[in-house]
Structure formats: structure tokens, C-alpha cells
Tab-separated table of C-alpha atoms in Angstrom:
chain	number	residue	atom	x	y	z
N	168	MET	CA	123.069	-39.718	195.253
N	169	ALA	CA	124.291	-40.654	191.845
N	170	GLN	CA	125.733	-43.859	193.212
N	171	ARG	CA	122.448	-44.808	194.868
N	172	ALA	CA	120.517	-44.147	191.627
N	173	LYS	CA	123.055	-46.184	189.701
N	174	ALA	CA	122.672	-49.111	192.141
N	175	ALA	CA	118.874	-48.917	191.889
N	176	THR	CA	119.061	-48.945	188.099
N	177	ILE	CA	121.371	-51.965	188.129
N	178	LYS	CA	119.031	-53.749	190.549
N	179	ARG	CA	116.001	-52.970	188.364
N	180	LEU	CA	117.816	-54.236	185.259
N	181	ALA	CA	118.867	-57.426	187.064
N	182	VAL	CA	115.287	-58.126	188.184
N	183	ARG	CA	113.985	-57.445	184.671
N	184	ALA	CA	116.614	-59.751	183.126
N	185	PHE	CA	115.761	-62.535	185.598
N	186	THR	CA	112.046	-62.111	184.883
N	187	LEU	CA	112.678	-62.263	181.130
N	188	ASP	CA	114.779	-65.400	181.546
N	189	ILE	CA	111.967	-67.159	183.404
N	190	TRP	CA	109.364	-66.157	180.821
N	191	ASP	CA	111.642	-67.129	177.948
N	192	THR	CA	112.015	-70.585	179.495
N	193	VAL	CA	108.262	-70.906	180.033
N	194	SER	CA	107.625	-69.697	176.501
N	195	LEU	CA	110.028	-72.252	175.018
N	196	TYR	CA	108.436	-75.036	177.066
N	197	LEU	CA	104.919	-74.036	175.985
N	198	ARG	CA	106.018	-73.722	172.368
N	199	ARG	CA	107.464	-77.240	172.456
N	200	GLU	CA	104.251	-78.588	173.990
N	201	TYR	CA	102.218	-76.735	171.362
N	202	VAL	CA	104.269	-78.283	168.541
N	203	MET	CA	103.884	-81.787	169.997
N	204	LEU	CA	100.128	-81.270	170.360
N	205	ASN	CA	99.889	-80.175	166.721
N	206	ILE	CA	101.833	-83.237	165.568
N	207	LEU	CA	99.512	-85.545	167.507
N	208	LEU	CA	96.412	-83.798	166.159
N	209	LEU	CA	97.688	-83.999	162.578
N	210	ALA	CA	98.409	-87.707	162.948
N	211	ALA	CA	94.920	-88.332	164.347
N	212	ALA	CA	93.342	-86.281	161.569
N	213	ALA	CA	95.281	-88.190	158.904
N	214	GLN	CA	93.960	-91.490	160.232
N	215	ALA	CA	90.402	-90.189	160.341
N	216	VAL	CA	90.534	-88.729	156.817
N	217	ALA	CA	91.878	-91.816	155.040
N	218	PRO	CA	89.835	-94.841	156.115
N	219	ALA	CA	91.015	-98.235	154.941
N	220	PRO	CA	89.247	-99.517	151.813
N	221	ASP	CA	86.733	-102.327	152.345
N	222	LYS	CA	88.398	-104.676	149.895
N	223	PRO	CA	91.827	-104.162	148.380
N	224	VAL	CA	92.097	-103.598	144.668
N	225	SER	CA	94.370	-106.224	143.175
N	226	ALA	CA	95.641	-107.130	139.743
N	227	PRO	CA	94.549	-110.358	138.082
N	228	ALA	CA	96.160	-113.437	139.649
N	229	GLY	CA	97.928	-114.448	136.429
N	230	ALA	CA	99.642	-111.070	136.055
N	231	VAL	CA	101.173	-111.196	139.545
N	232	ALA	CA	102.570	-114.714	139.131
N	233	ASP	CA	104.090	-113.995	135.713
N	234	LYS	CA	105.776	-110.722	136.652
N	235	PRO	CA	109.526	-111.293	137.076
N	236	ILE	CA	111.143	-110.386	140.379
N	237	CYS	CA	114.795	-109.414	140.059
N	238	ARG	CA	117.295	-109.787	142.881
N	239	ARG	CA	120.969	-108.914	142.983
N	240	ILE	CA	123.113	-111.780	144.253
N	241	VAL	CA	126.426	-110.485	145.642
N	242	GLU	CA	129.483	-112.727	145.622
N	243	THR	CA	130.755	-113.390	149.139
N	244	GLY	CA	133.793	-111.255	149.957
N	245	SER	CA	133.112	-108.652	147.284
N	246	PHE	CA	131.138	-105.446	147.258
N	247	VAL	CA	131.319	-105.130	143.482
N	248	LYS	CA	130.986	-108.598	142.011
N	249	GLY	CA	127.447	-109.740	141.724
N	250	ARG	CA	124.793	-110.747	139.290
N	251	LYS	CA	121.165	-109.972	138.781
N	252	ILE	CA	118.760	-112.901	138.670
N	253	CYS	CA	115.163	-112.493	137.532
N	254	MET	CA	112.576	-115.207	138.184
N	255	SER	CA	108.842	-115.394	138.731
N	256	ARG	CA	107.388	-115.541	142.233
N	257	GLU	CA	106.817	-119.296	141.855
N	258	GLN	CA	110.411	-119.905	140.732
N	259	TRP	CA	111.782	-117.885	143.676
N	260	ALA	CA	109.626	-119.889	146.087
N	261	ARG	CA	110.881	-123.168	144.609
N	262	SER	CA	114.510	-121.947	144.760
N	263	ASN	CA	114.106	-120.875	148.408
N	264	GLN	CA	112.554	-124.240	149.269
N	265	GLU	CA	115.465	-126.096	147.632
N	266	HIS	CA	118.005	-123.982	149.539
N	267	ARG	CA	116.193	-124.570	152.837
N	268	ALA	CA	116.085	-128.313	152.185
N	269	ALA	CA	119.833	-128.372	151.419
N	270	ALA	CA	120.617	-126.377	154.586
N	271	GLN	CA	118.403	-128.657	156.674
N	272	GLN	CA	120.149	-131.702	155.225
N	273	VAL	CA	123.576	-130.298	156.145
N	274	VAL	CA	122.406	-129.622	159.690
N	275	SER	CA	120.689	-132.966	160.191
N	276	ASP	CA	123.502	-134.965	158.528
N	277	GLY	CA	126.021	-133.694	161.079
N	278	THR	CA	128.986	-133.856	158.676
N	279	GLY	CA	128.744	-130.292	157.463
N	280	ARG	CA	128.622	-131.459	153.840
N	281	VAL	CA	125.752	-131.957	151.479
N	282	SER	CA	125.313	-135.694	150.955
N	283	GLY	CA	126.815	-137.003	147.728
N	284	GLN	CA	130.009	-134.948	148.052
């Protein structure tokens, strides 16, 4: 008798453990879905709360053009050597245009050298 009761208890515990495993898995799945739903709802609410302004607020045109923009120019082959160059937006645009023109000249010339060298 004791052996039969012991076997029944083991069987009951095994069924209970299997049932708990299934519900734990379902619970984890539902929890993950719940978290994803909350993230989506928060993102949608953030977009609805902060509408885009009708016209952007900007500084006076003269202040933007005169403000220096600093860039760090790193020497090729070195992580340490470099220098900081500060120029206005207009000066950077002119410098970029000159560099593009020089690169285009090297490509179109076909010699691989800037003309005059």
C-alpha cells in the first residue's frame, strides 16, 4: 500500500510540475507581449503629445553665419597628431568646394597629379 501511495504522490507531483511549466511559459510569453504593447503605446503617445511646431524658431541669419565651426583634422597615419581648425560656415563651404574641384581635376586629368606639379 505504501508503495502505491508513493507512486500516486510522485505522479501527482509530476503532473503539477508539468502544468506549472506550461503556465510559466505562457506567462512569460504574455508578459513579453504586454511589454511590447506598452512600448508601442508609449511611442504613439509621445508622438501625439508633442506636435511639430508650425514654424521653426531660428536665430538671426547673421549670427548663424558668423558662428565659428571647429573641426579636428587628424594627420593620416596617426591617432594622436591633429589640429583643430575653426572657420565660419561660409569659409568651410568655400574650402570644401576648393577640395572637390582639386579632386575632380585629378580625376579628369588622368595623371593622378594636380596640374602645375
